Amino acid sequence: MTTAPRELSAPTFAVVTGEQVQRALDGKEPEIAELVEAVYRLHGAGESVNPPSYFLRFPDRPSSRIIALPASLGGPLRVDGLKWISSFPENTRSGLPRASAVLILNDPATGYPYACLESSVISATRTASSAALAADRLSRDRVRPRRVGFVGTGLIARYIHTHLAATGWEFDEIGVHDLNAESAAGFRGYLERSDAKGRITVHDRAEDLVRSSDLLVFATIAATPHVHDPAWFAHHPLVLHVSLRDLDPRILLDAANIVDDVEHCLKADTSPHLAEKLTGSREFIDGTLYDVLTGRITVPADRTVVFSPFGLGVLDLAVGRFVHDEVARRGELHIVDGFFNELRRYG
Ligand SMILES: NC(=O)c1ccc[n+]([C@@H]2O[C@H](COP(=O)([O-])OP(=O)(O)OC[C@H]3O[C@@H](n4cnc5c(N)ncnc54)[C@H](O)[C@@H]3O)[C@@H](O)[C@H]2O)c1
């Protein structure tokens, strides 16, 4: 018996622009926080594949890099894919953001890529949402911080403030410190336009900001530690160490340390990696955010707590899929006609 060749519908491929991404995510901060928590739980339960990020560096442009983050997420959020994100810090001199990115989503059934999304916004969103989630969960056993301080006030700091504010945080004091006065002024302008409650103070010295903040956000582009003195943290703040390389390892050794993923975070000369090199051990790591979410560990109220998130590719995939599905639901997907054209094995 002969059977007619099965007519397969051609896989489609969509391009999702930055404008579509921003419209799909606008006002969705609480929903994204729930999604990010769900991803941390799936990752912690082993429902993900998240290999080490690959850093492409250039001998002639040592401050720049492009990072590849392949990943696969299981469970109800199932999706495979790759984030490809550039960091060119000199861009900001001409006003262009430091980071640019695309995200490719692959169909777990066929492997076919089905979408390419502008991803600097997806990346900033998942980073900020994860920081706001960590701020909430890591402060549950302490007096909720009302004095926030931002060290490094670029795009990521702006997104983190937006996600904190949209998930219920209110501050009496907002402190700002940046090596670049224009960045500090730009961030201040954003805060004023966003109607952020609380008194805004721009600090010339990092020390003054650190000493006067209960919740600290580090979002600089420092490649090596520039904050060295554990005494600045004597009041035991909660620290979101998003830029990962600001703190001297001795500050970490004096604190409770929570990471997103131990293997990922103890790499690439992050401060936790330097602390591991200094002590020859990982004992200074108290646990992961998953451990906190599942109640496996409790966070001390009487110590400095440092959250160091390396940034998981599975978070980008989940937020990327959310955006794709939202754009599709609105009937606004730009499908590229004929993207896959060789669809019969023998012609
Ligand atoms: N962990 C994660 O998942 C994750 C994700 C995204 C971005 N990041 C990191 O967040 C950081 C910020 O990104 P961005 O896009 O906002 O960068 P950006 O270039 O827009 O802003 C960085 C700001 O930090 C300031 N700065 C640099 N060194 C400083 C110092 N020693 N003290 C005070 N300010 C300093 C710069 O003047 C600049 O205004 C980067 O390091 C990036 O790699 C982390």
mmCIF file of C-alpha atoms and ligand atoms in Angstrom:
data_model
loop_
_atom_site.group_PDB
_atom_site.id
_atom_site.type_symbol
_atom_site.label_atom_id
_atom_site.label_comp_id
_atom_site.label_asym_id
_atom_site.label_seq_id
_atom_site.Cartn_x
_atom_site.Cartn_y
_atom_site.Cartn_z
ATOM 1 C CA MET A 1 0.000 0.000 0.000
ATOM 2 C CA THR A 2 1.325 3.407 -0.842
ATOM 3 C CA THR A 3 0.501 6.387 1.279
ATOM 4 C CA ALA A 4 0.398 9.915 -0.019
ATOM 5 C CA PRO A 5 3.096 12.154 1.476
ATOM 6 C CA ARG A 6 1.755 13.952 4.516
ATOM 7 C CA GLU A 7 1.086 17.619 3.775
ATOM 8 C CA LEU A 8 2.812 19.523 6.539
ATOM 9 C CA SER A 9 1.863 23.063 7.244
ATOM 10 C CA ALA A 10 4.992 25.159 6.830
ATOM 11 C CA PRO A 11 6.480 26.371 10.112
ATOM 12 C CA THR A 12 6.087 30.113 10.497
ATOM 13 C CA PHE A 13 8.604 32.690 11.651
ATOM 14 C CA ALA A 14 7.656 36.010 13.210
ATOM 15 C CA VAL A 15 9.649 39.136 13.968
ATOM 16 C CA VAL A 16 8.522 41.044 17.059
ATOM 17 C CA THR A 17 9.689 44.657 17.253
ATOM 18 C CA GLY A 18 10.761 46.597 20.324
ATOM 19 C CA GLU A 19 7.612 48.674 20.103
ATOM 20 C CA GLN A 20 5.451 45.534 20.163
ATOM 21 C CA VAL A 21 7.474 44.174 23.095
ATOM 22 C CA GLN A 22 6.953 47.356 25.088
ATOM 23 C CA ARG A 23 3.225 47.445 24.359
ATOM 24 C CA ALA A 24 2.847 43.791 25.362
ATOM 25 C CA LEU A 25 4.656 44.377 28.679
ATOM 26 C CA ASP A 26 3.242 47.806 29.521
ATOM 27 C CA GLY A 27 1.486 47.722 32.904
ATOM 28 C CA LYS A 28 2.081 43.983 33.262
ATOM 29 C CA GLU A 29 4.698 44.203 36.052
ATOM 30 C CA PRO A 30 2.648 42.186 38.628
ATOM 31 C CA GLU A 31 1.916 39.473 36.028
ATOM 32 C CA ILE A 32 5.586 39.305 35.050
ATOM 33 C CA ALA A 33 6.555 39.009 38.737
ATOM 34 C CA GLU A 34 4.327 35.907 38.989
ATOM 35 C CA LEU A 35 5.833 34.517 35.790
ATOM 36 C CA VAL A 36 9.389 35.110 37.017
ATOM 37 C CA GLU A 37 8.594 33.367 40.304
ATOM 38 C CA ALA A 38 7.114 30.414 38.375
ATOM 39 C CA VAL A 39 10.324 30.183 36.310
ATOM 40 C CA TYR A 40 12.535 30.197 39.425
ATOM 41 C CA ARG A 41 10.384 27.395 40.834
ATOM 42 C CA LEU A 42 10.633 25.348 37.604
ATOM 43 C CA HIS A 43 14.384 25.939 37.442
ATOM 44 C CA GLY A 44 14.808 24.979 41.102
ATOM 45 C CA ALA A 45 12.759 21.828 40.556
ATOM 46 C CA GLY A 46 15.027 20.784 37.674
ATOM 47 C CA GLU A 47 12.526 21.582 34.890
ATOM 48 C CA SER A 48 15.048 23.553 32.853
ATOM 49 C CA VAL A 49 18.258 23.262 30.928
ATOM 50 C CA ASN A 50 20.371 26.338 31.425
ATOM 51 C CA PRO A 51 23.960 25.769 30.291
ATOM 52 C CA PRO A 52 26.734 28.266 31.036
ATOM 53 C CA SER A 53 26.513 31.532 29.123
ATOM 54 C CA TYR A 54 29.119 31.922 26.382
ATOM 55 C CA PHE A 55 31.039 35.235 26.491
ATOM 56 C CA LEU A 56 32.327 36.460 23.114
ATOM 57 C CA ARG A 57 35.061 39.029 23.774
ATOM 58 C CA PHE A 58 37.195 41.099 21.405
ATOM 59 C CA PRO A 59 40.937 41.734 21.867
ATOM 60 C CA ASP A 60 40.615 45.114 20.120
ATOM 61 C CA ARG A 61 37.516 46.175 22.144
ATOM 62 C CA PRO A 62 38.162 44.849 25.667
ATOM 63 C CA SER A 63 35.237 46.631 27.352
ATOM 64 C CA SER A 64 32.676 45.100 24.976
ATOM 65 C CA ARG A 65 31.177 41.630 24.798
ATOM 66 C CA ILE A 66 28.325 39.642 23.316
ATOM 67 C CA ILE A 67 26.832 36.879 25.449
ATOM 68 C CA ALA A 68 24.933 33.825 24.190
ATOM 69 C CA LEU A 69 22.472 32.270 26.617
ATOM 70 C CA PRO A 70 20.910 29.081 25.231
ATOM 71 C CA ALA A 71 18.199 27.613 27.423
ATOM 72 C CA SER A 72 15.223 25.296 27.619
ATOM 73 C CA LEU A 73 12.275 25.640 29.935
ATOM 74 C CA GLY A 74 9.936 22.759 30.741
ATOM 75 C CA GLY A 75 6.587 22.419 32.492
ATOM 76 C CA PRO A 76 3.627 24.541 31.431
ATOM 77 C CA LEU A 77 5.892 27.331 30.100
ATOM 78 C CA ARG A 78 7.658 24.994 27.691
ATOM 79 C CA VAL A 79 9.943 26.734 25.203
ATOM 80 C CA ASP A 80 13.518 26.461 23.934
ATOM 81 C CA GLY A 81 15.694 29.261 22.610
ATOM 82 C CA LEU A 82 18.661 31.568 22.675
ATOM 83 C CA LYS A 83 19.308 35.075 23.939
ATOM 84 C CA TRP A 84 22.116 36.934 22.167
ATOM 85 C CA ILE A 85 22.934 40.133 24.034
ATOM 86 C CA SER A 86 25.631 42.732 23.375
ATOM 87 C CA SER A 87 27.158 45.024 25.948
ATOM 88 C CA PHE A 88 29.013 47.988 24.430
ATOM 89 C CA PRO A 89 29.439 50.434 27.348
ATOM 90 C CA GLU A 90 30.818 53.223 25.118
ATOM 91 C CA ASN A 91 27.413 53.414 23.386
ATOM 92 C CA THR A 92 26.074 55.558 26.210
ATOM 93 C CA ARG A 93 28.468 58.405 25.274
ATOM 94 C CA SER A 94 26.335 59.012 22.203
ATOM 95 C CA GLY A 95 23.101 58.421 24.119
ATOM 96 C CA LEU A 96 22.568 54.883 22.764
ATOM 97 C CA PRO A 97 21.784 52.203 25.387
ATOM 98 C CA ARG A 98 24.696 49.964 26.402
ATOM 99 C CA ALA A 99 22.888 46.693 25.733
ATOM 100 C CA SER A 100 21.126 45.434 22.613
ATOM 101 C CA ALA A 101 19.701 41.979 22.117
ATOM 102 C CA VAL A 102 17.612 39.530 20.186
ATOM 103 C CA LEU A 103 15.843 36.455 21.501
ATOM 104 C CA ILE A 104 15.105 33.424 19.354
ATOM 105 C CA LEU A 105 12.252 31.132 20.437
ATOM 106 C CA ASN A 106 12.343 27.528 19.204
ATOM 107 C CA ASP A 107 9.432 25.102 18.995
ATOM 108 C CA PRO A 108 10.172 22.233 21.431
ATOM 109 C CA ALA A 109 8.367 19.767 19.123
ATOM 110 C CA THR A 110 10.310 20.429 15.898
ATOM 111 C CA GLY A 111 13.244 22.596 16.936
ATOM 112 C CA TYR A 112 12.190 25.165 14.332
ATOM 113 C CA PRO A 113 12.769 28.756 15.431
ATOM 114 C CA TYR A 114 9.390 30.475 15.349
ATOM 115 C CA ALA A 115 10.151 34.007 16.485
ATOM 116 C CA CYS A 116 12.888 36.594 16.776
ATOM 117 C CA LEU A 117 12.124 39.291 19.334
ATOM 118 C CA GLU A 118 13.817 42.576 20.147
ATOM 119 C CA SER A 119 15.136 41.656 23.537
ATOM 120 C CA SER A 120 16.878 44.521 25.323
ATOM 121 C CA VAL A 121 13.507 45.336 26.887
ATOM 122 C CA ILE A 122 12.750 41.676 27.647
ATOM 123 C CA SER A 123 16.159 41.361 29.307
ATOM 124 C CA ALA A 124 15.740 44.552 31.349
ATOM 125 C CA THR A 125 12.220 43.471 32.310
ATOM 126 C CA ARG A 126 13.203 40.020 33.560
ATOM 127 C CA THR A 127 16.194 41.502 35.418
ATOM 128 C CA ALA A 128 14.090 44.163 37.100
ATOM 129 C CA SER A 129 11.229 41.823 37.849
ATOM 130 C CA SER A 130 13.578 39.301 39.435
ATOM 131 C CA ALA A 131 15.216 42.056 41.515
ATOM 132 C CA ALA A 132 11.822 43.306 42.733
ATOM 133 C CA LEU A 133 10.732 39.742 43.540
ATOM 134 C CA ALA A 134 13.944 39.176 45.500
ATOM 135 C CA ALA A 135 13.504 42.496 47.342
ATOM 136 C CA ASP A 136 10.045 41.383 48.415
ATOM 137 C CA ARG A 137 10.898 37.821 49.458
ATOM 138 C CA LEU A 138 14.208 38.659 51.129
ATOM 139 C CA SER A 139 12.676 41.424 53.240
ATOM 140 C CA ARG A 140 9.735 39.466 54.621
ATOM 141 C CA ASP A 141 11.474 38.752 57.930
ATOM 142 C CA ARG A 142 12.825 42.265 58.442
ATOM 143 C CA VAL A 143 11.406 45.762 58.642
ATOM 144 C CA ARG A 144 10.422 46.550 55.057
ATOM 145 C CA PRO A 145 12.983 49.021 53.686
ATOM 146 C CA ARG A 146 11.742 52.581 53.100
ATOM 147 C CA ARG A 147 15.079 54.119 52.093
ATOM 148 C CA VAL A 148 16.287 52.863 48.710
ATOM 149 C CA GLY A 149 19.650 53.677 47.172
ATOM 150 C CA PHE A 150 20.704 53.223 43.541
ATOM 151 C CA VAL A 151 24.430 52.906 42.789
ATOM 152 C CA GLY A 152 24.716 53.176 38.992
ATOM 153 C CA THR A 153 21.715 54.826 37.397
ATOM 154 C CA GLY A 154 21.400 53.597 33.820
ATOM 155 C CA LEU A 155 18.595 51.770 32.061
ATOM 156 C CA ILE A 156 18.610 48.769 34.397
ATOM 157 C CA ALA A 157 18.281 50.968 37.492
ATOM 158 C CA ARG A 158 15.317 52.691 35.840
ATOM 159 C CA TYR A 159 13.596 49.370 35.107
ATOM 160 C CA ILE A 160 14.243 48.134 38.645
ATOM 161 C CA HIS A 161 12.678 51.251 40.135
ATOM 162 C CA THR A 162 9.673 50.874 37.808
ATOM 163 C CA HIS A 163 9.161 47.243 38.821
ATOM 164 C CA LEU A 164 9.580 48.005 42.528
ATOM 165 C CA ALA A 165 7.020 50.822 42.319
ATOM 166 C CA ALA A 166 4.578 48.748 40.240
ATOM 167 C CA THR A 167 4.694 45.864 42.720
ATOM 168 C CA GLY A 168 3.819 47.945 45.741
ATOM 169 C CA TRP A 169 7.059 49.443 47.030
ATOM 170 C CA GLU A 170 6.942 52.962 48.431
ATOM 171 C CA PHE A 171 9.944 54.868 49.711
ATOM 172 C CA ASP A 172 10.471 57.844 52.001
ATOM 173 C CA GLU A 173 13.972 58.384 50.618
ATOM 174 C CA ILE A 174 15.419 57.618 47.190
ATOM 175 C CA GLY A 175 19.202 57.990 47.083
ATOM 176 C CA VAL A 176 21.146 58.151 43.845
ATOM 177 C CA HIS A 177 24.860 57.829 43.131
ATOM 178 C CA ASP A 178 26.588 57.590 39.755
ATOM 179 C CA LEU A 179 30.130 58.416 38.659
ATOM 180 C CA ASN A 180 28.590 60.280 35.768
ATOM 181 C CA ALA A 181 26.658 63.391 36.829
ATOM 182 C CA GLU A 182 24.549 63.311 33.640
ATOM 183 C CA SER A 183 23.379 59.769 34.429
ATOM 184 C CA ALA A 184 22.451 60.767 37.975
ATOM 185 C CA ALA A 185 20.563 63.804 36.648
ATOM 186 C CA GLY A 186 18.839 61.703 33.962
ATOM 187 C CA PHE A 187 17.696 59.174 36.560
ATOM 188 C CA ARG A 188 16.493 61.955 38.841
ATOM 189 C CA GLY A 189 14.493 63.351 35.920
ATOM 190 C CA TYR A 190 12.925 59.938 35.334
ATOM 191 C CA LEU A 191 12.002 59.654 39.037
ATOM 192 C CA GLU A 192 10.373 63.086 39.004
ATOM 193 C CA ARG A 193 8.420 62.326 35.819
ATOM 194 C CA SER A 194 7.285 58.979 37.246
ATOM 195 C CA ASP A 195 5.772 60.740 40.281
ATOM 196 C CA ALA A 196 7.892 58.563 42.540
ATOM 197 C CA LYS A 197 7.018 59.237 46.157
ATOM 198 C CA GLY A 198 9.877 60.038 48.512
ATOM 199 C CA ARG A 199 12.645 62.606 48.800
ATOM 200 C CA ILE A 200 15.290 62.271 46.096
ATOM 201 C CA THR A 201 18.930 62.909 47.039
ATOM 202 C CA VAL A 202 21.897 62.699 44.690
ATOM 203 C CA HIS A 203 24.985 61.629 46.650
ATOM 204 C CA ASP A 204 28.483 62.471 45.439
ATOM 205 C CA ARG A 205 29.989 59.693 47.535
ATOM 206 C CA ALA A 206 28.960 56.037 47.368
ATOM 207 C CA GLU A 207 29.646 55.727 51.095
ATOM 208 C CA ASP A 208 26.960 58.282 52.008
ATOM 209 C CA LEU A 209 24.411 56.503 49.843
ATOM 210 C CA VAL A 210 25.261 53.038 51.188
ATOM 211 C CA ARG A 211 25.156 54.184 54.810
ATOM 212 C CA SER A 212 21.783 55.893 54.354
ATOM 213 C CA SER A 213 19.921 53.110 52.467
ATOM 214 C CA ASP A 214 18.127 49.992 53.753
ATOM 215 C CA LEU A 215 17.597 48.637 50.235
ATOM 216 C CA LEU A 216 20.544 49.041 47.877
ATOM 217 C CA VAL A 217 20.564 48.429 44.150
ATOM 218 C CA PHE A 218 23.922 48.092 42.402
ATOM 219 C CA ALA A 219 23.516 48.508 38.627
ATOM 220 C CA THR A 220 26.878 49.867 37.495
ATOM 221 C CA ILE A 221 29.199 48.617 34.786
ATOM 222 C CA ALA A 222 32.129 48.162 37.190
ATOM 223 C CA ALA A 223 34.394 45.283 36.128
ATOM 224 C CA THR A 224 36.118 45.003 39.517
ATOM 225 C CA PRO A 225 35.038 45.806 43.082
ATOM 226 C CA HIS A 226 34.956 49.508 43.983
ATOM 227 C CA VAL A 227 33.196 49.206 47.349
ATOM 228 C CA HIS A 228 35.594 47.721 49.864
ATOM 229 C CA ASP A 229 34.712 48.605 53.437
ATOM 230 C CA PRO A 230 32.347 46.219 55.277
ATOM 231 C CA ALA A 231 31.783 48.973 57.868
ATOM 232 C CA TRP A 232 29.598 50.873 55.355
ATOM 233 C CA PHE A 233 27.094 47.994 55.746
ATOM 234 C CA ALA A 234 27.021 48.032 59.566
ATOM 235 C CA HIS A 235 23.272 48.824 59.467
ATOM 236 C CA HIS A 236 22.647 45.496 57.615
ATOM 237 C CA PRO A 237 20.855 46.582 54.453
ATOM 238 C CA LEU A 238 19.312 44.330 51.837
ATOM 239 C CA VAL A 239 21.508 44.558 48.723
ATOM 240 C CA LEU A 240 20.426 43.734 45.175
ATOM 241 C CA HIS A 241 23.830 43.211 43.593
ATOM 242 C CA VAL A 242 22.568 43.143 40.024
ATOM 243 C CA SER A 243 25.829 44.248 38.404
ATOM 244 C CA LEU A 244 27.642 41.477 40.312
ATOM 245 C CA ARG A 245 31.183 42.921 40.463
ATOM 246 C CA ASP A 246 30.874 45.996 42.701
ATOM 247 C CA LEU A 247 31.439 44.514 46.139
ATOM 248 C CA ASP A 248 34.713 43.483 47.685
ATOM 249 C CA PRO A 249 34.517 39.783 48.577
ATOM 250 C CA ARG A 250 35.047 40.673 52.265
ATOM 251 C CA ILE A 251 31.663 42.426 52.223
ATOM 252 C CA LEU A 252 30.056 39.235 50.948
ATOM 253 C CA LEU A 253 31.849 37.157 53.578
ATOM 254 C CA ASP A 254 30.308 39.435 56.217
ATOM 255 C CA ALA A 255 26.777 38.979 54.794
ATOM 256 C CA ALA A 256 24.153 36.336 54.077
ATOM 257 C CA ASN A 257 24.442 35.507 50.360
ATOM 258 C CA ILE A 258 21.576 34.470 48.120
ATOM 259 C CA VAL A 259 22.120 33.751 44.414
ATOM 260 C CA ASP A 260 19.862 32.688 41.547
ATOM 261 C CA ASP A 261 22.010 29.706 40.544
ATOM 262 C CA VAL A 262 25.219 28.727 42.346
ATOM 263 C CA GLU A 263 27.053 27.288 39.334
ATOM 264 C CA HIS A 264 26.264 30.279 37.148
ATOM 265 C CA CYS A 265 27.021 32.918 39.717
ATOM 266 C CA LEU A 266 30.442 31.617 40.761
ATOM 267 C CA LYS A 267 31.979 32.400 37.375
ATOM 268 C CA ALA A 268 33.398 35.269 35.331
ATOM 269 C CA ASP A 269 34.997 37.084 38.291
ATOM 270 C CA THR A 270 31.742 38.123 39.903
ATOM 271 C CA SER A 271 32.135 39.172 43.545
ATOM 272 C CA PRO A 272 30.791 35.761 44.705
ATOM 273 C CA HIS A 273 33.379 34.136 42.436
ATOM 274 C CA LEU A 274 36.112 36.296 44.011
ATOM 275 C CA ALA A 275 34.859 35.284 47.467
ATOM 276 C CA GLU A 276 35.100 31.631 46.464
ATOM 277 C CA LYS A 277 38.655 32.186 45.206
ATOM 278 C CA LEU A 278 39.570 34.011 48.427
ATOM 279 C CA THR A 279 38.219 31.348 50.796
ATOM 280 C CA GLY A 280 38.590 28.239 48.629
ATOM 281 C CA SER A 281 35.012 27.336 49.517
ATOM 282 C CA ARG A 282 31.378 27.979 48.692
ATOM 283 C CA GLU A 283 30.274 27.947 52.303
ATOM 284 C CA PHE A 284 29.547 31.673 52.280
ATOM 285 C CA ILE A 285 26.578 31.007 49.944
ATOM 286 C CA ASP A 286 23.470 30.589 52.097
ATOM 287 C CA GLY A 287 21.208 29.413 49.287
ATOM 288 C CA THR A 288 19.276 30.331 46.170
ATOM 289 C CA LEU A 289 16.179 32.428 45.657
ATOM 290 C CA TYR A 290 14.383 29.114 45.032
ATOM 291 C CA ASP A 291 15.391 28.001 48.544
ATOM 292 C CA VAL A 292 13.860 31.213 49.889
ATOM 293 C CA LEU A 293 10.682 30.866 47.792
ATOM 294 C CA THR A 294 10.160 27.304 48.981
ATOM 295 C CA GLY A 295 10.925 28.088 52.633
ATOM 296 C CA ARG A 296 13.995 25.842 52.703
ATOM 297 C CA ILE A 297 16.010 28.661 54.175
ATOM 298 C CA THR A 298 15.078 31.720 56.142
ATOM 299 C CA VAL A 299 16.832 35.005 55.650
ATOM 300 C CA PRO A 300 18.430 36.565 58.744
ATOM 301 C CA ALA A 301 16.972 39.919 59.817
ATOM 302 C CA ASP A 302 20.091 40.966 61.711
ATOM 303 C CA ARG A 303 22.669 40.642 58.919
ATOM 304 C CA THR A 304 23.361 42.286 55.597
ATOM 305 C CA VAL A 305 21.735 40.211 52.852
ATOM 306 C CA VAL A 306 23.244 40.280 49.353
ATOM 307 C CA PHE A 307 21.285 38.922 46.379
ATOM 308 C CA SER A 308 23.579 38.257 43.393
ATOM 309 C CA PRO A 309 21.588 37.167 40.308
ATOM 310 C CA PHE A 310 23.717 35.987 37.390
ATOM 311 C CA GLY A 311 20.631 36.194 35.185
ATOM 312 C CA LEU A 312 19.070 33.037 33.814
ATOM 313 C CA GLY A 313 18.332 32.523 30.112
ATOM 314 C CA VAL A 314 15.146 30.668 31.088
ATOM 315 C CA LEU A 315 13.753 33.958 32.446
ATOM 316 C CA ASP A 316 14.275 35.610 29.046
ATOM 317 C CA LEU A 317 12.576 32.679 27.336
ATOM 318 C CA ALA A 318 9.529 32.841 29.599
ATOM 319 C CA VAL A 319 9.121 36.610 29.233
ATOM 320 C CA GLY A 320 9.796 36.301 25.487
ATOM 321 C CA ARG A 321 7.134 33.635 25.103
ATOM 322 C CA PHE A 322 4.717 35.765 27.135
ATOM 323 C CA VAL A 323 5.330 38.682 24.744
ATOM 324 C CA HIS A 324 5.018 36.479 21.642
ATOM 325 C CA ASP A 325 1.753 34.943 22.839
ATOM 326 C CA GLU A 326 0.363 38.358 23.786
ATOM 327 C CA VAL A 327 1.206 39.840 20.360
ATOM 328 C CA ALA A 328 -0.298 36.743 18.667
ATOM 329 C CA ARG A 329 -3.457 37.001 20.818
ATOM 330 C CA ARG A 330 -3.897 40.577 19.602
ATOM 331 C CA GLY A 331 -3.541 39.346 16.005
ATOM 332 C CA GLU A 332 -0.473 41.548 15.489
ATOM 333 C CA LEU A 333 2.289 39.029 14.731
ATOM 334 C CA HIS A 334 4.435 40.000 11.753
ATOM 335 C CA ILE A 335 4.977 36.647 10.054
ATOM 336 C CA VAL A 336 7.831 36.668 7.535
ATOM 337 C CA ASP A 337 6.346 34.955 4.470
ATOM 338 C CA GLY A 338 8.390 32.101 3.046
ATOM 339 C CA PHE A 339 11.058 32.256 5.786
ATOM 340 C CA PHE A 340 11.423 28.461 5.732
ATOM 341 C CA ASN A 341 11.390 27.448 2.092
ATOM 342 C CA GLU A 342 13.067 24.035 1.788
ATOM 343 C CA LEU A 343 10.366 21.921 3.374
ATOM 344 C CA ARG A 344 10.374 18.732 1.274
ATOM 345 C CA ARG A 345 13.288 16.414 1.916
ATOM 346 C CA TYR A 346 13.456 15.232 -1.677
ATOM 347 C CA GLY A 347 12.209 18.333 -3.444
HETATM 348 N N1 LIG B 1 22.472 40.161 36.672
HETATM 349 C C1 LIG B 1 21.696 40.311 35.617
HETATM 350 O O1 LIG B 1 20.849 39.490 35.312
HETATM 351 C C2 LIG B 1 21.833 41.535 34.760
HETATM 352 C C3 LIG B 1 20.964 41.730 33.680
HETATM 353 C C4 LIG B 1 21.060 42.890 32.919
HETATM 354 C C5 LIG B 1 22.052 43.814 33.219
HETATM 355 N N2 LIG B 1 22.895 43.578 34.260
HETATM 356 C C6 LIG B 1 23.963 44.520 34.581
HETATM 357 O O2 LIG B 1 23.405 45.741 35.004
HETATM 358 C C7 LIG B 1 24.416 46.739 34.843
HETATM 359 C C8 LIG B 1 23.794 48.052 34.425
HETATM 360 O O3 LIG B 1 23.311 47.968 33.115
HETATM 361 P P1 LIG B 1 22.733 49.282 32.358
HETATM 362 O O4 LIG B 1 22.177 48.821 31.059
HETATM 363 O O5 LIG B 1 21.858 50.032 33.275
HETATM 364 O O6 LIG B 1 24.087 50.082 32.095
HETATM 365 P P2 LIG B 1 24.255 51.635 31.792
HETATM 366 O O7 LIG B 1 25.575 51.782 31.082
HETATM 367 O O8 LIG B 1 23.022 52.185 31.187
HETATM 368 O O9 LIG B 1 24.380 52.292 33.244
HETATM 369 C C9 LIG B 1 25.425 51.989 34.132
HETATM 370 C C10 LIG B 1 25.689 53.215 34.986
HETATM 371 O O10 LIG B 1 26.665 52.863 35.985
HETATM 372 C C11 LIG B 1 27.501 54.001 36.179
HETATM 373 N N3 LIG B 1 28.727 53.549 36.839
HETATM 374 C C12 LIG B 1 29.759 52.845 36.331
HETATM 375 N N4 LIG B 1 30.665 52.575 37.278
HETATM 376 C C13 LIG B 1 30.183 53.100 38.429
HETATM 377 C C14 LIG B 1 30.655 53.125 39.761
HETATM 378 N N5 LIG B 1 31.803 52.552 40.117
HETATM 379 N N6 LIG B 1 29.907 53.763 40.702
HETATM 380 C C15 LIG B 1 28.737 54.362 40.360
HETATM 381 N N7 LIG B 1 28.220 54.359 39.115
HETATM 382 C C16 LIG B 1 28.940 53.728 38.161
HETATM 383 C C17 LIG B 1 27.706 54.567 34.790
HETATM 384 O O11 LIG B 1 28.116 55.910 34.832
HETATM 385 C C18 LIG B 1 26.291 54.383 34.192
HETATM 386 O O12 LIG B 1 25.493 55.534 34.391
HETATM 387 C C19 LIG B 1 25.461 46.159 33.886
HETATM 388 O O13 LIG B 1 26.608 45.807 34.617
HETATM 389 C C20 LIG B 1 24.806 44.903 33.377
HETATM 390 O O14 LIG B 1 25.723 43.893 33.029
HETATM 391 C C21 LIG B 1 22.795 42.471 35.036
#
